[in-house]
Amino acid sequence: MSNSPLVKYTKLSPNHSGKRNHVIDTITIHCMAGNCTIETCGNIFQTADGKPDPNKASSNYGVGTDGRVGLYVDEANRSWCTSSGTNDHRAVTIEVANDQSGEPWHVSDKALAATIELVADICKRNGIAKLLWKGDKSLIGQTDKQNMTVHRWFAAKSCPGNYLYEKHGYIADEVNKRLGSSATAPSVPTTPAQPAPGFVPYIVKVTATTLNYRMGAGTNYPIKGTVNLNEKYTIVEEASGAGAKKWGKLKSGAGWISLDYAAKV
Ligand SMILES: [Zn+2]
């Protein structure tokens, strides 16, 4: 597991629980409730004796008003950020600086833009094909319907502030554009694929919550869209390629899926 190449400053906090017990499938954006630089935020997450302090907090990343990104807890580890262990085991947490004090806890355009790029990068590296936001607390944990959460759902806090809360739909749209997964993108007509010579087509069932399909057999090919858990598809060709043991070509002609996340039925 890697950290974002967008990081400009690293100050690892002792405040974390070690390795996550869940894959990363959620993004939780917070506000600092202050205009901290990424260096100051890093210092706040330190402790006097360098040992974890359960009364203190941390986040995986921070974004400053200047748009710079800090790393405080490796993505592989569970941060102490959202007042919910369950959430923080699966979410990458991001603290964003506020350039005005008090509600709506405004953030700078630079910070908002940097947050979008950071989240897009996190999604790409962790196989999150699409960000989903409905502003619906009852969907916590149902990442096939909503994979962004907010601190105010887990504790009596206004975090991430009304400004960022209201921007969540915009953030999801902008991230999805970068993931090539816009919900509003027109669907591209596809020509059904013919089976490769001598290949006997077979049916698979998707075993991941969401799975990207791509232009070609490998994670180096652009994402065209996603398929969902338990959906069945006919595979007409197999190939090896980056990021999976084997790739399978969809009969629809829509693209290729990793067969690591599909079981023959
Ligand atoms: Zn928060």
Coordinates of C-alpha atoms and ligand atoms in Angstrom, one line a residue:
M1 CA 0.0 0.0 0.0
S2 CA 1.3 3.4 -0.9
N3 CA 0.9 7.0 0.0
S4 CA 0.0 9.9 -2.3
P5 CA 2.8 11.3 -4.5
L6 CA 1.0 14.7 -4.0
V7 CA 2.4 14.9 -0.4
K8 CA 4.7 17.9 0.1
Y9 CA 5.4 17.4 3.8
T10 CA 5.5 14.3 6.0
K11 CA 5.3 14.3 9.8
L12 CA 4.1 10.9 11.0
S13 CA 1.9 10.9 14.1
P14 CA 2.1 8.2 16.8
N15 CA -1.7 8.5 17.1
H16 CA -3.0 5.6 15.0
S17 CA -4.1 2.0 15.5
G18 CA -1.6 0.3 13.2
K19 CA -2.8 -1.6 10.1
R20 CA -6.3 -1.3 8.9
N21 CA -8.7 -4.2 9.4
H22 CA -10.6 -3.3 6.2
V23 CA -9.7 -2.3 2.6
I24 CA -9.9 1.4 1.8
D25 CA -13.3 2.0 0.3
T26 CA -14.4 5.3 1.8
I27 CA -13.2 8.9 1.9
T28 CA -13.8 11.2 4.9
I29 CA -13.1 14.9 4.5
H30 CA -12.8 16.9 7.7
C31 CA -12.2 20.6 8.4
M32 CA -9.4 21.7 10.8
A33 CA -11.7 24.4 12.4
G34 CA -8.7 26.7 12.0
N35 CA -6.2 27.9 9.5
C36 CA -3.3 25.5 10.3
T37 CA -0.5 25.1 7.9
I38 CA 0.2 21.4 7.1
E39 CA 3.3 21.8 9.3
T40 CA 1.2 23.1 12.3
C41 CA -1.3 20.3 11.8
G42 CA 1.5 17.8 11.8
N43 CA 2.7 19.2 15.1
I44 CA -0.8 19.1 16.7
F45 CA -0.8 15.3 15.9
Q46 CA 2.4 14.8 17.8
T47 CA 2.7 13.9 21.5
A48 CA 5.1 15.0 24.1
D49 CA 6.7 11.6 24.6
G50 CA 6.3 10.4 21.0
K51 CA 3.9 7.6 22.2
P52 CA 0.3 7.3 21.1
D53 CA -2.1 9.5 23.2
P54 CA -5.7 8.2 23.1
N55 CA -6.9 11.7 24.0
K56 CA -5.3 13.1 20.8
A57 CA -6.2 12.7 17.2
S58 CA -4.7 12.3 13.8
S59 CA -5.6 12.1 10.1
N60 CA -4.1 10.3 7.1
Y61 CA -3.6 13.6 5.2
G62 CA -3.9 17.4 5.7
V63 CA -4.5 20.1 3.1
G64 CA -3.4 23.7 3.8
T65 CA -5.0 26.9 2.6
D66 CA -2.0 27.2 0.2
G67 CA -3.1 23.8 -1.4
R68 CA -0.1 21.9 -0.1
V69 CA -0.7 18.3 1.1
G70 CA 0.7 16.8 4.3
L71 CA 0.9 13.1 5.4
Y72 CA 0.5 12.2 9.1
V73 CA -0.6 8.6 9.1
D74 CA 0.3 6.1 6.4
E75 CA -2.6 5.2 4.2
A76 CA -2.0 1.6 5.4
N77 CA -2.8 2.5 9.0
R78 CA -6.0 3.5 10.8
S79 CA -6.0 7.1 11.8
W80 CA -7.9 8.6 14.8
C81 CA -10.1 11.1 13.0
T82 CA -13.8 10.4 12.7
S83 CA -14.9 9.3 16.2
S84 CA -15.6 5.9 14.7
G85 CA -13.1 3.0 14.5
T86 CA -15.3 1.2 11.9
N87 CA -15.2 4.3 9.7
D88 CA -11.5 5.0 10.1
H89 CA -10.5 1.4 9.4
R90 CA -11.9 1.7 5.9
A91 CA -11.7 5.5 5.2
V92 CA -8.8 7.7 4.2
T93 CA -9.2 10.7 6.4
I94 CA -8.3 14.3 5.2
E95 CA -8.1 17.4 7.4
V96 CA -8.6 20.6 5.3
A97 CA -7.6 24.0 6.6
N98 CA -10.2 26.8 6.9
D99 CA -9.4 30.3 5.7
Q100 CA -12.3 31.8 7.6
S101 CA -13.3 31.1 11.2
G102 CA -16.7 29.8 12.2
E103 CA -19.5 28.4 10.1
P104 CA -19.6 27.7 7.2
W105 CA -15.9 27.0 7.9
H106 CA -14.9 28.2 4.4
V107 CA -11.8 26.7 2.7
S108 CA -9.7 28.4 0.0
D109 CA -10.1 27.5 -3.7
K110 CA -6.6 26.2 -3.6
A111 CA -7.4 23.9 -0.7
L112 CA -10.6 22.7 -2.4
A113 CA -8.7 22.0 -5.7
A114 CA -5.9 20.2 -3.9
T115 CA -8.4 18.1 -2.0
I116 CA -10.1 17.0 -5.2
E117 CA -6.7 16.0 -6.7
L118 CA -5.7 14.2 -3.6
V119 CA -9.0 12.3 -3.4
A120 CA -8.8 11.4 -7.1
D121 CA -5.3 10.0 -6.5
I122 CA -6.4 8.0 -3.4
C123 CA -9.3 6.5 -5.4
K124 CA -7.1 5.6 -8.3
R125 CA -4.5 3.9 -6.2
N126 CA -7.1 2.0 -4.1
G127 CA -9.4 0.9 -6.9
I128 CA -12.3 3.1 -5.9
A129 CA -13.9 3.4 -9.3
K130 CA -16.4 6.1 -8.4
L131 CA -17.1 8.5 -5.6
L132 CA -20.7 8.3 -4.4
W133 CA -22.4 11.0 -2.3
K134 CA -26.0 11.2 -1.3
G135 CA -25.7 13.1 2.0
D136 CA -27.6 10.2 3.7
K137 CA -26.4 9.1 7.1
S138 CA -28.5 5.9 6.9
L139 CA -26.2 4.7 4.1
I140 CA -23.0 4.5 6.3
G141 CA -21.2 1.3 5.4
Q142 CA -23.1 0.8 2.2
T143 CA -20.3 1.8 0.0
D144 CA -22.0 0.6 -3.2
K145 CA -24.5 3.4 -2.6
Q146 CA -22.3 6.0 -0.8
N147 CA -18.6 5.9 -0.1
M148 CA -18.0 9.4 1.4
T149 CA -18.8 10.0 5.1
V150 CA -18.7 13.0 7.3
H151 CA -17.6 13.4 10.9
R152 CA -20.9 15.0 11.9
W153 CA -22.6 11.7 11.4
F154 CA -20.4 10.0 14.1
A155 CA -20.1 12.8 16.7
A156 CA -21.8 16.0 17.9
K157 CA -19.6 18.1 15.7
S158 CA -20.2 20.4 12.7
C159 CA -17.2 18.9 10.9
P160 CA -16.5 19.2 8.0
G161 CA -18.4 22.6 8.3
N162 CA -21.3 23.6 6.0
Y163 CA -19.0 24.8 3.2
L164 CA -17.3 21.5 2.7
Y165 CA -20.4 19.5 3.4
E166 CA -22.3 21.4 0.7
K167 CA -19.3 20.9 -1.7
H168 CA -19.4 17.1 -1.3
G169 CA -21.5 16.5 -4.4
Y170 CA -19.2 18.8 -6.4
I171 CA -16.1 17.1 -5.0
A172 CA -17.5 13.7 -6.1
D173 CA -18.3 15.0 -9.6
E174 CA -14.8 16.5 -10.0
V175 CA -13.1 13.4 -8.7
N176 CA -15.3 11.1 -10.9
K177 CA -14.3 13.2 -14.0
R178 CA -10.7 12.4 -13.1
L179 CA -11.5 8.8 -12.7
G180 CA -13.3 8.7 -16.1
S181 CA -16.4 7.6 -14.2
S182 CA -18.8 10.5 -14.5
A183 CA -22.4 9.5 -13.8
T184 CA -23.5 12.1 -16.3
A185 CA -21.1 11.0 -19.1
P186 CA -23.0 9.8 -22.2
S187 CA -22.8 6.1 -22.5
V188 CA -20.5 5.1 -25.4
P189 CA -22.2 2.6 -27.8
T190 CA -20.3 -0.6 -27.9
T191 CA -20.0 -3.3 -30.5
P192 CA -20.3 -6.8 -29.0
A193 CA -16.9 -8.6 -28.8
Q194 CA -16.4 -11.9 -30.7
P195 CA -14.8 -14.8 -28.8
A196 CA -11.1 -15.2 -29.4
P197 CA -10.4 -18.1 -31.8
G198 CA -10.7 -21.4 -30.1
F199 CA -11.9 -19.7 -26.8
V200 CA -15.0 -21.1 -25.2
P201 CA -16.9 -18.2 -23.6
Y202 CA -17.9 -18.6 -20.0
I203 CA -20.0 -16.7 -17.4
V204 CA -18.5 -15.1 -14.3
K205 CA -20.1 -13.4 -11.3
V206 CA -18.5 -10.2 -9.9
T207 CA -17.1 -10.8 -6.4
A208 CA -16.1 -7.1 -5.6
T209 CA -18.5 -4.4 -4.4
T210 CA -17.6 -2.5 -7.5
L211 CA -15.1 -3.4 -10.2
N212 CA -13.7 -1.3 -13.0
Y213 CA -13.9 -2.3 -16.6
R214 CA -11.1 -0.9 -18.7
M215 CA -10.2 -0.2 -22.3
G216 CA -7.7 -3.0 -22.3
A217 CA -6.3 -5.9 -20.2
G218 CA -4.4 -4.0 -17.5
T219 CA -4.7 -1.3 -14.8
N220 CA -2.6 0.8 -17.2
Y221 CA -5.6 1.1 -19.5
P222 CA -8.2 3.9 -18.8
I223 CA -11.3 3.0 -16.7
K224 CA -14.5 3.0 -18.8
G225 CA -17.0 2.2 -16.0
T226 CA -17.9 -0.1 -13.3
V227 CA -19.7 -3.4 -12.7
N228 CA -21.2 -4.4 -9.4
L229 CA -21.2 -7.3 -6.9
N230 CA -23.0 -10.4 -8.1
E231 CA -23.7 -9.2 -11.6
K232 CA -23.0 -11.8 -14.2
Y233 CA -21.0 -11.3 -17.4
T234 CA -19.8 -13.5 -20.3
I235 CA -16.1 -13.6 -20.9
V236 CA -15.0 -14.1 -24.5
E237 CA -11.2 -13.7 -24.2
E238 CA -8.5 -13.9 -21.5
A239 CA -5.2 -12.0 -21.4
S240 CA -2.5 -11.2 -18.9
G241 CA -1.8 -7.6 -17.9
A242 CA -0.8 -5.3 -15.2
G243 CA -2.6 -5.3 -11.8
A244 CA -4.3 -8.8 -12.0
K245 CA -3.4 -12.4 -12.5
K246 CA -5.7 -12.5 -15.5
W247 CA -8.1 -10.2 -17.4
G248 CA -11.3 -11.1 -19.1
K249 CA -12.9 -9.4 -22.1
L250 CA -16.6 -8.7 -21.7
K251 CA -18.9 -10.0 -24.4
S252 CA -20.7 -6.7 -24.6
G253 CA -17.6 -5.1 -25.9
A254 CA -17.6 -2.6 -23.1
G255 CA -14.1 -3.6 -21.9
W256 CA -12.0 -5.8 -19.7
I257 CA -12.3 -6.8 -16.1
S258 CA -9.9 -8.2 -13.6
L259 CA -10.7 -11.9 -13.2
D260 CA -9.2 -11.7 -9.7
Y261 CA -12.6 -10.3 -8.7
A262 CA -14.9 -12.5 -10.7
A263 CA -15.8 -16.2 -10.1
K264 CA -16.9 -18.7 -12.8
V265 CA -20.5 -19.7 -12.4
Ligands
ZN1 ZN -13.6 16.0 11.8

